[in-house]
Amino acid sequence: MTADRKHNYWKGPVQLRGRQIPEKTTDERLLEPSEGADWVHSDPWRVLRIQSEFVEGFGALAELGPAVSVFGSARTRPEDPEYALAEEVAQNITAAGYAVITGGGPGVMEAANKGAHESGGISVGLGIELPFEQGLNEYVDLGVNFRYFFARKTMFVKYSEGFIVLPGGFGTMDELFESLTLVQTKKVKRFPIVLVGTEFWGGLVDWIRHSLAGRGTISEHDLDLVHLTDDPAEAVDVVVKANRSRRRQEMAAAADAAARAGAAGPE
């Protein structure tokens, strides 16, 4: 590992410094090819550790209430326009009565947590063990650190009512396309996904339209799974309206089921 070994290093809930910082992350060791039969003895213990991450995440977030996740680059600087944009997005989320969830790191994540924290909302950070980041940013009010990406991703989807995605790199793309896949395959239903930044995202959306939908590798209606805008207020409004519609549909379906059960009478 080439990172400065003097910084704070978070390995799940454990903080390490100096020579205690490992050469490899927990995810990296998990994904390494197995050699010999040692994995038979070590992997069952890994399963228990993975289980504990889900238990800790569910326990910490179960009573959070409605929330929206904000994604974007960890490399965004406070003087960059995307930083102020993320703050404004988070302020609008808070004003709409939602908590803000981020990956808890620097850049866009820090900006969104700052916007939520300073506007009196709930600021949540779901951190991950990485060799080059130093734990949760200072604006996180409720933080959970994870060793495993897949456990962390589950929390983002389970406890969010929508994703708002600002310009970012591979990690941002990963969250975006995984969420699109979950909605497309109906693992998650009626889950709004908003891209903020038409200049940044426009080329990608055009490529999806022409190279994917145009060649039939996705359906034409899959293009409706994302909403593109430059307006922070519009981004949040899309999420809010989608969830109001979802709740109305759920209430109507429940009332219809109750009416049918009443009409059928006792068995």
Coordinates of C-alpha atoms in Angstrom, one line a residue:
M1 CA 0.0 0.0 0.0
T2 CA 1.4 3.4 -1.0
A3 CA -0.8 5.6 1.2
D4 CA 0.7 7.6 4.1
R5 CA 0.9 5.2 7.0
K6 CA 0.5 8.1 9.5
H7 CA -3.1 8.8 8.8
N8 CA -6.2 7.3 10.5
Y9 CA -7.3 4.1 8.9
W10 CA -10.7 2.7 9.5
K11 CA -11.3 -1.1 9.2
G12 CA -15.0 -1.4 9.9
P13 CA -15.5 0.0 13.4
V14 CA -11.7 -0.3 14.2
Q15 CA -9.4 2.6 13.9
L16 CA -5.7 1.9 13.0
R17 CA -2.6 4.0 12.7
G18 CA 1.1 3.6 11.9
R19 CA 2.3 0.1 11.6
Q20 CA -1.1 -1.3 12.4
I21 CA -2.4 -0.2 9.0
P22 CA -2.7 -3.4 6.9
E23 CA -1.1 -3.8 3.5
K24 CA -4.4 -5.0 2.0
T25 CA -8.1 -4.1 2.6
T26 CA -10.5 -6.7 3.8
D27 CA -12.3 -6.7 0.5
E28 CA -9.0 -7.3 -1.3
R29 CA -8.2 -10.3 0.8
L30 CA -11.7 -11.7 0.3
L31 CA -11.5 -11.5 -3.5
E32 CA -8.0 -12.9 -3.8
P33 CA -7.8 -16.3 -5.5
S34 CA -7.7 -19.1 -2.9
E35 CA -4.5 -21.1 -2.7
G36 CA -4.6 -24.6 -1.2
A37 CA -7.3 -25.6 1.3
D38 CA -6.7 -22.8 3.9
W39 CA -9.9 -21.0 2.7
V40 CA -12.0 -23.9 4.0
H41 CA -11.0 -22.8 7.5
S42 CA -10.9 -19.0 7.1
D43 CA -13.9 -18.3 4.9
P44 CA -16.6 -19.5 7.4
W45 CA -15.3 -17.0 9.8
R46 CA -15.5 -14.3 7.1
V47 CA -19.2 -15.2 6.7
L48 CA -19.7 -14.3 10.4
R49 CA -17.9 -11.0 10.0
I50 CA -20.0 -10.2 6.9
Q51 CA -23.2 -11.1 8.9
S52 CA -22.1 -8.7 11.6
E53 CA -21.8 -5.9 9.1
F54 CA -25.4 -6.4 8.0
V55 CA -26.6 -6.5 11.6
E56 CA -24.7 -3.3 12.5
G57 CA -26.0 -1.5 9.4
F58 CA -29.6 -2.6 9.9
G59 CA -29.5 -1.7 13.5
A60 CA -28.0 1.8 12.9
L61 CA -30.4 2.7 10.1
A62 CA -33.6 0.9 10.8
E63 CA -35.2 4.0 12.5
L64 CA -33.7 6.6 10.2
G65 CA -36.9 7.5 8.3
P66 CA -37.1 8.6 4.7
A67 CA -33.7 9.4 3.1
V68 CA -32.1 10.2 -0.2
S69 CA -28.6 9.1 -1.1
V70 CA -26.2 11.6 -2.8
F71 CA -23.3 10.3 -4.8
G72 CA -20.3 12.1 -6.5
S73 CA -16.6 12.4 -6.7
A74 CA -14.4 12.1 -3.6
R75 CA -11.9 14.3 -5.5
T76 CA -14.2 17.4 -5.7
R77 CA -12.5 20.4 -4.0
P78 CA -14.4 22.9 -1.8
E79 CA -13.7 25.6 -4.5
D80 CA -15.2 23.5 -7.3
P81 CA -18.8 24.4 -8.4
E82 CA -19.9 20.8 -7.8
Y83 CA -19.1 21.2 -4.1
A84 CA -21.6 24.1 -3.7
L85 CA -24.0 22.2 -5.9
A86 CA -23.9 19.2 -3.6
E87 CA -24.5 21.4 -0.6
E88 CA -27.6 22.9 -2.2
V89 CA -28.9 19.5 -3.2
A90 CA -28.6 18.4 0.4
Q91 CA -30.3 21.5 1.7
N92 CA -33.2 20.9 -0.6
I93 CA -33.4 17.2 0.5
T94 CA -33.5 18.3 4.2
A95 CA -36.1 20.9 3.5
A96 CA -38.3 18.2 1.9
G97 CA -38.1 16.2 5.2
Y98 CA -35.5 13.6 4.1
A99 CA -32.2 12.5 5.7
V100 CA -29.1 12.7 3.5
I101 CA -27.0 9.6 3.0
T102 CA -23.5 9.7 1.4
G103 CA -20.5 7.5 1.3
G104 CA -19.1 9.6 4.2
G105 CA -15.9 10.6 2.4
P106 CA -14.5 13.8 1.1
G107 CA -15.5 15.8 -2.0
V108 CA -19.1 15.7 -3.1
M109 CA -19.9 13.4 -0.1
E110 CA -18.5 15.9 2.4
A111 CA -20.4 18.7 0.7
A112 CA -23.7 16.9 0.9
N113 CA -23.2 15.9 4.5
K114 CA -22.3 19.6 5.2
G115 CA -25.4 20.8 3.5
A116 CA -27.6 18.5 5.5
H117 CA -25.8 19.1 8.8
E118 CA -25.7 22.8 8.6
S119 CA -29.4 23.0 7.6
G120 CA -30.5 21.0 10.6
G121 CA -31.2 17.7 8.8
I122 CA -29.9 14.2 9.5
S123 CA -26.5 13.7 7.9
V124 CA -25.5 10.0 7.4
G125 CA -22.2 8.6 6.2
L126 CA -21.7 5.0 5.1
G127 CA -17.9 4.6 5.0
I128 CA -15.8 1.9 3.5
E129 CA -12.3 0.6 4.2
L130 CA -10.0 2.1 1.6
P131 CA -6.2 2.6 1.5
F132 CA -6.4 6.2 0.6
E133 CA -9.3 7.8 2.5
Q134 CA -9.3 8.7 6.2
G135 CA -12.6 7.7 7.6
L136 CA -15.8 9.8 7.8
N137 CA -15.9 13.5 7.1
E138 CA -16.6 15.9 10.0
Y139 CA -20.2 16.7 8.9
V140 CA -21.5 13.1 9.4
D141 CA -23.9 12.9 12.3
L142 CA -24.7 9.2 12.0
G143 CA -21.9 7.1 10.6
V144 CA -21.3 3.4 9.9
N145 CA -18.0 2.1 8.6
F146 CA -18.0 -1.1 6.5
R147 CA -15.3 -3.5 5.4
Y148 CA -17.3 -5.0 2.5
F149 CA -18.6 -3.0 -0.4
F150 CA -21.6 -5.3 -1.0
A151 CA -22.8 -4.9 2.6
R152 CA -22.5 -1.1 2.3
K153 CA -24.3 -1.0 -1.1
T154 CA -27.2 -2.9 0.4
M155 CA -27.7 -0.2 3.0
F156 CA -27.7 2.6 0.3
V157 CA -30.5 0.9 -1.5
K158 CA -32.5 -0.4 1.4
Y159 CA -32.6 2.9 3.3
S160 CA -32.9 5.4 0.5
E161 CA -36.0 6.4 -1.4
G162 CA -34.0 7.7 -4.4
F163 CA -30.5 8.5 -5.6
I164 CA -29.2 11.9 -6.7
V165 CA -25.9 11.5 -8.6
L166 CA -23.5 14.3 -9.2
P167 CA -20.3 14.2 -11.4
G168 CA -18.0 11.5 -10.2
G169 CA -15.6 8.7 -11.1
F170 CA -15.7 4.9 -11.2
G171 CA -17.3 4.6 -7.7
T172 CA -20.1 6.9 -8.7
M173 CA -20.6 5.0 -12.0
D174 CA -20.7 1.8 -10.0
E175 CA -23.5 3.0 -7.8
L176 CA -25.4 4.5 -10.7
F177 CA -25.4 1.4 -12.9
E178 CA -26.0 -1.0 -10.1
S179 CA -29.1 1.0 -9.1
L180 CA -30.3 1.2 -12.7
T181 CA -29.9 -2.6 -12.9
L182 CA -31.9 -3.2 -9.8
V183 CA -34.7 -1.0 -11.0
Q184 CA -34.6 -2.4 -14.5
T185 CA -34.8 -6.0 -13.2
K186 CA -37.5 -4.9 -10.7
K187 CA -35.5 -5.9 -7.7
V188 CA -36.3 -2.4 -6.6
K189 CA -39.6 -0.8 -7.8
R190 CA -40.3 2.9 -8.5
F191 CA -36.9 4.1 -7.4
P192 CA -36.1 7.6 -8.8
I193 CA -32.6 8.2 -10.0
V194 CA -31.5 11.8 -10.9
L195 CA -28.3 12.9 -12.6
V196 CA -27.3 16.4 -11.8
G197 CA -25.1 18.1 -14.4
T198 CA -26.2 18.1 -18.0
E199 CA -22.8 18.9 -19.4
F200 CA -21.1 16.1 -17.4
W201 CA -23.8 13.4 -17.9
G202 CA -25.2 14.4 -21.3
G203 CA -22.7 12.4 -23.3
L204 CA -23.3 9.3 -21.2
V205 CA -27.1 9.6 -21.6
D206 CA -26.7 10.1 -25.4
W207 CA -24.5 7.0 -25.5
I208 CA -27.1 5.0 -23.6
R209 CA -29.8 6.2 -26.0
H210 CA -27.9 5.5 -29.2
S211 CA -25.5 2.7 -28.4
L212 CA -27.7 0.7 -26.0
A213 CA -31.3 1.4 -26.8
G214 CA -30.4 2.0 -30.4
R215 CA -29.0 -1.5 -30.7
G216 CA -31.7 -3.1 -28.6
T217 CA -29.5 -4.1 -25.7
I218 CA -31.9 -2.2 -23.4
S219 CA -35.5 -1.3 -24.0
E220 CA -36.5 2.2 -25.1
H221 CA -38.5 2.7 -21.9
D222 CA -35.4 2.0 -19.8
L223 CA -34.3 5.5 -20.7
D224 CA -37.0 6.8 -18.5
L225 CA -35.2 5.3 -15.4
V226 CA -33.0 8.4 -15.2
H227 CA -33.8 12.1 -15.0
L228 CA -31.2 14.7 -16.1
T229 CA -31.1 18.2 -14.8
D230 CA -28.9 21.1 -13.7
D231 CA -31.4 22.3 -11.0
P232 CA -30.9 21.1 -7.4
A233 CA -34.5 21.9 -6.6
E234 CA -35.8 20.0 -9.6
A235 CA -33.6 17.0 -8.7
V236 CA -35.1 16.8 -5.2
D237 CA -38.7 17.5 -6.6
V238 CA -38.4 14.5 -8.9
V239 CA -37.6 12.2 -5.9
V240 CA -40.3 13.7 -3.7
K241 CA -43.0 13.4 -6.4
A242 CA -42.0 9.8 -7.3
N243 CA -42.3 8.7 -3.7
R244 CA -45.6 10.5 -3.2
S245 CA -46.9 8.6 -6.2
R246 CA -45.5 5.3 -4.9
R247 CA -47.2 5.8 -1.5
R248 CA -50.5 6.7 -3.1
Q249 CA -50.3 3.5 -5.3
E250 CA -49.4 1.4 -2.2
M251 CA -52.4 2.9 -0.2
A252 CA -54.7 2.3 -3.1
A253 CA -53.5 -1.3 -3.5
A254 CA -53.9 -1.9 0.2
A255 CA -57.5 -0.5 0.2
D256 CA -58.4 -2.5 -2.8
A257 CA -57.1 -5.7 -1.2
A258 CA -59.0 -4.9 2.0
A259 CA -62.2 -4.3 0.0
R260 CA -61.8 -7.6 -1.9
A261 CA -61.2 -9.5 1.4
G262 CA -64.3 -7.9 2.9
A263 CA -66.4 -8.7 -0.1
A264 CA -65.3 -12.3 0.0
G265 CA -66.5 -12.6 3.6
P266 CA -65.3 -15.1 6.2
E267 CA -64.2 -18.5 5.0

